[in-house]
mmCIF file of C-alpha atoms in Angstrom:
data_model
loop_
_atom_site.group_PDB
_atom_site.id
_atom_site.type_symbol
_atom_site.label_atom_id
_atom_site.label_comp_id
_atom_site.label_asym_id
_atom_site.label_seq_id
_atom_site.Cartn_x
_atom_site.Cartn_y
_atom_site.Cartn_z
ATOM 1 C CA MET A 1 147.285 78.550 123.530
ATOM 2 C CA ASN A 2 148.126 81.172 125.442
ATOM 3 C CA LEU A 3 146.374 82.865 128.724
ATOM 4 C CA ASP A 4 143.506 84.848 127.673
ATOM 5 C CA PHE A 5 144.168 88.077 129.780
ATOM 6 C CA ALA A 6 140.899 89.592 128.956
ATOM 7 C CA THR A 7 138.672 86.836 130.182
ATOM 8 C CA ILE A 8 140.716 86.111 133.194
ATOM 9 C CA PHE A 9 140.739 90.068 134.095
ATOM 10 C CA GLY A 10 136.943 90.339 133.521
ATOM 11 C CA LEU A 11 136.494 87.461 135.343
ATOM 12 C CA PHE A 12 138.101 88.304 138.550
ATOM 13 C CA GLY A 13 137.470 92.130 138.385
ATOM 14 C CA SER A 14 133.493 91.563 138.361
ATOM 15 C CA PHE A 15 134.104 89.596 141.352
ATOM 16 C CA ALA A 16 136.295 91.789 142.931
ATOM 17 C CA VAL A 17 134.002 94.951 142.407
ATOM 18 C CA ILE A 18 131.639 92.772 144.050
ATOM 19 C CA THR A 19 133.551 91.980 146.911
ATOM 20 C CA ALA A 20 134.714 95.701 147.431
ATOM 21 C CA ALA A 21 131.076 96.843 147.195
ATOM 22 C CA VAL A 22 129.926 94.140 150.093
ATOM 23 C CA LEU A 23 132.868 94.975 152.301
ATOM 24 C CA ILE A 24 132.656 98.546 151.995
ATOM 25 C CA GLY A 25 129.007 98.270 152.838
ATOM 26 C CA GLY A 26 129.467 95.769 155.840
ATOM 27 C CA SER A 27 130.291 92.339 157.000
ATOM 28 C CA ALA A 28 131.017 89.745 154.572
ATOM 29 C CA THR A 29 129.981 87.040 156.565
ATOM 30 C CA ALA A 30 126.165 88.462 156.142
ATOM 31 C CA PHE A 31 126.595 87.409 152.303
ATOM 32 C CA TYR A 32 127.530 84.196 153.089
ATOM 33 C CA ASN A 33 124.573 80.902 153.887
ATOM 34 C CA LEU A 34 125.325 77.239 153.661
ATOM 35 C CA PRO A 35 122.043 76.794 152.393
ATOM 36 C CA SER A 36 122.055 79.289 149.936
ATOM 37 C CA VAL A 37 125.319 77.748 148.789
ATOM 38 C CA LEU A 38 123.870 74.476 148.455
ATOM 39 C CA ILE A 39 120.789 75.379 146.490
ATOM 40 C CA VAL A 40 122.038 77.376 144.263
ATOM 41 C CA LEU A 41 125.514 75.113 143.130
ATOM 42 C CA GLY A 42 124.472 71.950 144.132
ATOM 43 C CA GLY A 43 120.843 72.506 142.444
ATOM 44 C CA THR A 44 122.440 74.113 139.317
ATOM 45 C CA PHE A 45 125.099 71.463 138.867
ATOM 46 C CA LEU A 46 122.651 68.590 139.137
ATOM 47 C CA VAL A 47 119.930 70.407 136.800
ATOM 48 C CA THR A 48 122.258 70.966 134.060
ATOM 49 C CA THR A 49 123.495 67.092 134.644
ATOM 50 C CA MET A 50 120.040 66.188 133.961
ATOM 51 C CA SER A 51 119.568 67.553 131.131
ATOM 52 C CA TYR A 52 122.865 66.041 129.547
ATOM 53 C CA SER A 53 124.901 63.055 131.072
ATOM 54 C CA LEU A 54 127.272 62.550 133.563
ATOM 55 C CA PHE A 55 130.236 61.635 131.214
ATOM 56 C CA GLU A 56 129.139 64.493 129.125
ATOM 57 C CA VAL A 57 129.440 67.008 131.995
ATOM 58 C CA LEU A 58 132.528 65.298 133.188
ATOM 59 C CA ARG A 59 134.225 65.418 129.664
ATOM 60 C CA SER A 60 133.126 69.525 129.122
ATOM 61 C CA GLN A 61 135.461 70.608 132.428
ATOM 62 C CA ARG A 62 138.358 70.227 130.112
ATOM 63 C CA LEU A 63 136.867 72.207 127.201
ATOM 64 C CA ILE A 64 135.452 74.516 129.415
ATOM 65 C CA LEU A 65 138.535 75.520 130.788
ATOM 66 C CA ARG A 66 139.813 76.470 126.966
ATOM 67 C CA ALA A 67 137.538 79.679 126.920
ATOM 68 C CA LEU A 68 140.850 80.947 129.484
ATOM 69 C CA PHE A 69 142.936 80.527 126.976
ATOM 70 C CA LYS A 70 143.125 81.798 123.303
ATOM 71 C CA PRO A 71 144.750 80.490 119.862
ATOM 72 C CA HIS A 72 148.194 81.574 120.075
ATOM 73 C CA ARG A 73 148.160 82.214 116.261
ATOM 74 C CA ARG A 74 146.118 84.294 114.329
ATOM 75 C CA PRO A 75 144.172 83.708 111.477
ATOM 76 C CA ILE A 76 146.442 85.726 108.920
ATOM 77 C CA GLU A 77 149.843 84.352 110.338
ATOM 78 C CA VAL A 78 148.730 80.844 109.372
ATOM 79 C CA ALA A 79 147.402 81.607 105.925
ATOM 80 C CA MET A 80 150.548 83.166 105.350
ATOM 81 C CA ASP A 81 152.721 80.229 106.743
ATOM 82 C CA MET A 82 150.667 77.876 104.881
ATOM 83 C CA ILE A 83 151.116 79.532 101.241
ATOM 84 C CA GLU A 84 154.660 79.642 101.731
ATOM 85 C CA LEU A 85 154.869 76.207 102.775
ATOM 86 C CA ALA A 86 152.990 75.484 99.639
ATOM 87 C CA GLU A 87 155.524 77.370 97.562
ATOM 88 C CA ARG A 88 158.036 75.293 99.109
ATOM 89 C CA CYS A 89 156.469 72.223 98.067
ATOM 90 C CA ARG A 90 155.606 73.194 94.523
ATOM 91 C CA GLY A 91 159.808 73.477 93.920
ATOM 92 C CA ARG A 92 160.822 70.559 96.363
ATOM 93 C CA GLY A 93 157.919 67.951 96.358
ATOM 94 C CA ILE A 94 155.460 67.121 98.863
ATOM 95 C CA LEU A 95 157.928 64.513 100.227
ATOM 96 C CA LYS A 96 159.531 67.434 101.877
ATOM 97 C CA LEU A 97 156.605 68.166 104.151
ATOM 98 C CA GLN A 98 157.936 65.227 106.240
ATOM 99 C CA ASP A 99 160.871 67.411 107.661
ATOM 100 C CA TYR A 100 158.223 70.255 108.612
ATOM 101 C CA ILE A 101 156.087 67.721 110.100
ATOM 102 C CA SER A 102 158.817 66.476 112.161
ATOM 103 C CA GLN A 103 159.572 69.797 113.920
ATOM 104 C CA GLY A 104 155.897 69.970 115.344
ATOM 105 C CA ASP A 105 153.280 68.440 117.473
ATOM 106 C CA PRO A 106 152.444 65.263 115.912
ATOM 107 C CA GLU A 107 148.473 65.015 117.365
ATOM 108 C CA SER A 108 147.916 69.118 116.120
ATOM 109 C CA PHE A 109 145.420 69.460 113.198
ATOM 110 C CA GLN A 110 148.110 71.235 111.094
ATOM 111 C CA ASN A 111 150.275 68.013 111.651
ATOM 112 C CA LYS A 112 147.599 65.157 110.823
ATOM 113 C CA SER A 113 146.511 66.922 107.931
ATOM 114 C CA LEU A 114 150.010 67.604 105.975
ATOM 115 C CA GLN A 115 150.343 63.991 107.224
ATOM 116 C CA LEU A 116 147.469 62.535 104.915
ATOM 117 C CA VAL A 117 149.143 64.337 102.146
ATOM 118 C CA VAL A 118 152.475 62.748 102.574
ATOM 119 C CA ASP A 119 150.851 59.387 102.927
ATOM 120 C CA GLY A 120 149.540 59.879 99.420
ATOM 121 C CA LEU A 121 145.785 60.120 99.925
ATOM 122 C CA PRO A 122 143.741 61.905 97.619
ATOM 123 C CA ALA A 123 142.726 65.111 97.889
ATOM 124 C CA ASP A 124 139.343 64.207 98.116
ATOM 125 C CA GLU A 125 140.018 61.807 100.275
ATOM 126 C CA VAL A 126 142.079 64.285 102.731
ATOM 127 C CA ASN A 127 139.457 66.904 102.421
ATOM 128 C CA ARG A 128 136.405 64.518 103.499
ATOM 129 C CA ILE A 129 138.675 63.179 106.714
ATOM 130 C CA LEU A 130 139.472 66.813 107.904
ATOM 131 C CA SER A 131 136.112 67.815 107.355
ATOM 132 C CA ASN A 132 134.335 64.958 109.146
ATOM 133 C CA GLU A 133 137.361 65.498 112.320
ATOM 134 C CA LEU A 134 136.278 69.471 112.555
ATOM 135 C CA LYS A 135 132.889 68.562 112.738
ATOM 136 C CA ALA A 136 133.246 66.349 115.289
ATOM 137 C CA MET A 137 135.407 68.838 117.112
ATOM 138 C CA SER A 138 133.011 71.505 116.703
ATOM 139 C CA ALA A 139 130.224 69.130 118.042
ATOM 140 C CA ARG A 140 132.151 69.083 121.256
ATOM 141 C CA HIS A 141 132.655 72.694 121.610
ATOM 142 C CA ASN A 142 129.132 73.527 120.685
ATOM 143 C CA SER A 143 128.350 71.103 123.644
ATOM 144 C CA SER A 144 130.892 72.440 126.343
ATOM 145 C CA ALA A 145 129.340 75.840 125.317
ATOM 146 C CA GLY A 146 125.734 75.220 125.571
ATOM 147 C CA MET A 147 126.089 73.494 128.759
ATOM 148 C CA LEU A 148 127.465 76.703 129.843
ATOM 149 C CA HIS A 149 124.396 78.426 128.624
ATOM 150 C CA ARG A 150 122.046 75.967 130.288
ATOM 151 C CA ALA A 151 123.866 76.283 133.522
ATOM 152 C CA ALA A 152 123.385 80.026 132.877
ATOM 153 C CA GLU A 153 119.344 79.504 132.570
ATOM 154 C CA VAL A 154 119.201 77.069 135.702
ATOM 155 C CA ALA A 155 121.136 79.171 138.299
ATOM 156 C CA PRO A 156 118.727 81.892 138.403
ATOM 157 C CA ALA A 157 115.754 79.548 138.481
ATOM 158 C CA MET A 158 117.506 77.829 141.306
ATOM 159 C CA GLY A 159 117.918 80.917 143.046
ATOM 160 C CA LEU A 160 114.103 81.812 142.715
ATOM 161 C CA ILE A 161 113.432 78.129 144.319
ATOM 162 C CA GLY A 162 115.656 79.146 146.914
ATOM 163 C CA THR A 163 113.680 82.505 147.464
ATOM 164 C CA LEU A 164 110.338 80.289 147.943
ATOM 165 C CA VAL A 165 112.400 78.063 150.188
ATOM 166 C CA GLY A 166 113.228 81.123 152.536
ATOM 167 C CA LEU A 167 109.759 82.813 152.009
ATOM 168 C CA VAL A 168 107.758 79.666 153.165
ATOM 169 C CA GLN A 169 110.061 78.993 155.962
ATOM 170 C CA MET A 170 109.696 82.591 157.208
ATOM 171 C CA LEU A 171 106.113 82.559 157.122
ATOM 172 C CA SER A 172 105.558 79.772 158.852
ATOM 173 C CA SER A 173 107.720 81.063 162.222
ATOM 174 C CA LEU A 174 106.244 84.427 162.271
ATOM 175 C CA ASP A 175 105.291 83.394 165.548
ATOM 176 C CA ASP A 176 109.246 82.941 166.367
ATOM 177 C CA PRO A 177 111.121 86.264 165.649
ATOM 178 C CA SER A 178 114.272 84.730 165.886
ATOM 179 C CA THR A 179 113.735 83.044 162.820
ATOM 180 C CA ILE A 180 112.598 85.364 160.429
ATOM 181 C CA GLY A 181 116.340 86.748 160.045
ATOM 182 C CA PRO A 182 117.579 83.511 159.024
ATOM 183 C CA ALA A 183 114.930 82.369 156.689
ATOM 184 C CA MET A 184 114.759 85.615 155.016
ATOM 185 C CA ALA A 185 118.700 85.767 154.276
ATOM 186 C CA VAL A 186 118.101 82.397 152.396
ATOM 187 C CA ALA A 187 115.356 84.227 150.234
ATOM 188 C CA LEU A 188 117.763 87.160 149.448
ATOM 189 C CA LEU A 189 120.916 85.340 148.900
ATOM 190 C CA THR A 190 120.011 82.393 146.956
ATOM 191 C CA THR A 191 118.483 85.125 144.147
ATOM 192 C CA PHE A 192 121.615 86.705 144.783
ATOM 193 C CA TYR A 193 124.040 83.984 144.203
ATOM 194 C CA GLY A 194 121.776 83.061 141.081
ATOM 195 C CA ALA A 195 122.375 86.176 139.060
ATOM 196 C CA VAL A 196 126.299 86.388 139.854
ATOM 197 C CA LEU A 197 126.500 82.673 138.316
ATOM 198 C CA ALA A 198 124.366 83.196 135.537
ATOM 199 C CA ASN A 199 125.755 86.837 134.389
ATOM 200 C CA MET A 200 129.466 86.948 135.872
ATOM 201 C CA PHE A 201 130.443 83.106 135.512
ATOM 202 C CA PHE A 202 128.311 81.003 132.832
ATOM 203 C CA SER A 203 127.126 83.290 130.288
ATOM 204 C CA PRO A 204 130.521 84.934 129.576
ATOM 205 C CA LEU A 205 132.416 82.255 129.708
ATOM 206 C CA ALA A 206 130.355 80.423 127.203
ATOM 207 C CA SER A 207 130.409 83.084 124.905
ATOM 208 C CA LYS A 208 134.209 83.331 125.345
ATOM 209 C CA LEU A 209 134.283 79.617 124.651
ATOM 210 C CA GLU A 210 132.124 80.289 121.403
ATOM 211 C CA ARG A 211 134.151 82.815 120.164
ATOM 212 C CA ASN A 212 137.202 80.902 120.419
ATOM 213 C CA SER A 213 135.853 77.799 119.449
ATOM 214 C CA ALA A 214 135.004 79.833 115.874
ATOM 215 C CA GLU A 215 138.231 80.987 115.643
ATOM 216 C CA GLU A 216 139.506 77.274 116.075
ATOM 217 C CA VAL A 217 137.245 76.074 113.279
ATOM 218 C CA LEU A 218 138.386 78.864 110.845
ATOM 219 C CA ILE A 219 141.913 78.106 111.225
ATOM 220 C CA ASN A 220 141.519 74.662 111.000
ATOM 221 C CA ARG A 221 139.468 75.548 107.690
ATOM 222 C CA ILE A 222 142.634 77.172 106.667
ATOM 223 C CA TYR A 223 144.975 74.214 107.079
ATOM 224 C CA ILE A 224 142.167 71.734 105.311
ATOM 225 C CA ALA A 225 142.242 74.050 102.417
ATOM 226 C CA SER A 226 145.721 74.467 102.320
ATOM 227 C CA ALA A 227 146.721 70.187 102.398
ATOM 228 C CA THR A 228 144.205 69.845 99.875
ATOM 229 C CA SER A 229 145.748 72.406 97.325
ATOM 230 C CA ILE A 230 149.177 70.897 98.238
ATOM 231 C CA GLY A 231 147.525 67.210 97.756
ATOM 232 C CA ARG A 232 146.529 68.356 94.449
ATOM 233 C CA GLN A 233 149.949 70.385 93.507
ATOM 234 C CA GLU A 234 148.008 73.877 92.459
ATOM 235 C CA ASN A 235 149.312 76.812 92.088
ATOM 236 C CA PRO A 236 149.899 78.594 95.491
ATOM 237 C CA ARG A 237 148.531 81.695 93.982
ATOM 238 C CA ARG A 238 145.099 79.965 93.903
ATOM 239 C CA LEU A 239 145.265 78.860 97.395
ATOM 240 C CA GLU A 240 145.837 82.574 98.430
ATOM 241 C CA MET A 241 142.512 83.350 96.405
ATOM 242 C CA VAL A 242 140.806 80.429 98.589
ATOM 243 C CA LEU A 243 142.227 81.409 101.932
ATOM 244 C CA ASN A 244 141.292 85.197 101.092
ATOM 245 C CA THR A 245 137.723 83.754 100.655
ATOM 246 C CA LEU A 246 137.794 82.163 104.283
ATOM 247 C CA LEU A 247 139.422 85.389 106.143
ATOM 248 C CA PRO A 248 137.532 88.779 107.493
ATOM 249 C CA PRO A 249 137.907 91.168 104.327
ATOM 250 C CA THR A 250 140.420 93.327 107.344
ATOM 251 C CA GLU A 251 142.848 90.340 107.739
ATOM 252 C CA ARG A 252 143.230 88.636 103.857
ATOM 253 C CA VAL A 253 146.739 87.782 102.727
ATOM 254 C CA GLN A 254 148.519 89.706 99.812
ATOM 255 C CA PHE A 255 151.512 87.166 99.816
ATOM 256 C CA TYR A 256 152.510 87.774 96.043
ATOM 257 C CA ASN A 257 151.918 91.393 96.488
#
C-alpha cells in the first residue's frame, strides 16, 4: 500500500482553505465552542455506534485508515505478472510456485491463492475458498464505508440539534443580554461543525474507501482466476482471455501480442 496523496491533499487542503478564510475574516477563537464540539463530535460517535455495535466501530478504525492508502499495483500489472507466472508453471511444473511464494508476504491474498494450488487442492475447491474469503473481505470494507456514510448523515443532524439547543437557551434568557451571544454561538457553530464533518471528512473518506475496496476486489479476482487456471493447468492464452473479461477495456492485457 502507498499513501494516496490525492486524499491527503484534498483532506488537508480543504481544511486549510476553511482555516484561511476564518483567519482572514477575524479571530479563530470565535469559531471554537466547547459545547458545540461535544454535541457534534460526541453525538455523532455515539449515534453511529448505536447504529452498529461498539466492536464494529472499534474494528472499523483500521479499515477506515485504508482510505488514506491505495494499492501499490495496478490491476493490469497484476494480470501481466499472473500470466507470466502461468506460462512459467506450464513449462516447469506447479511445484515451482513454491519458490515464488517464499519471496512474498505469506499473508497476502496472492500467496494464499497460490499456496492452495501448490497444496494440491482441486481447482473448484480453490475457487470456492478464495471466493468466500473475498466476500468476507468485501463485507468488512462495505461495513466500514457504510459506517462513514452513516456518520455523514448523523453529523448535520447533530448540528441541527445543537442549533435548537442554542436557540432555546437564547430565547429563555432574553432578559439577560449577556447570555444571548454564547447561546447564539452554540446555535450557529454546531451547524457549522456538522456540515464540515459530513461534507469534508466523512463522505469523501467513505467514497475513497469504496473506490479502493473496488480496486482491491478486482485485483483479488485476478488472483482467483489465475490460481484456478494454473491449478487446472490450462493454456495461459485462455487465462489472458479470462482476465481481459475482468479488466476495464482501457487496461486489457496483450501478453502474447
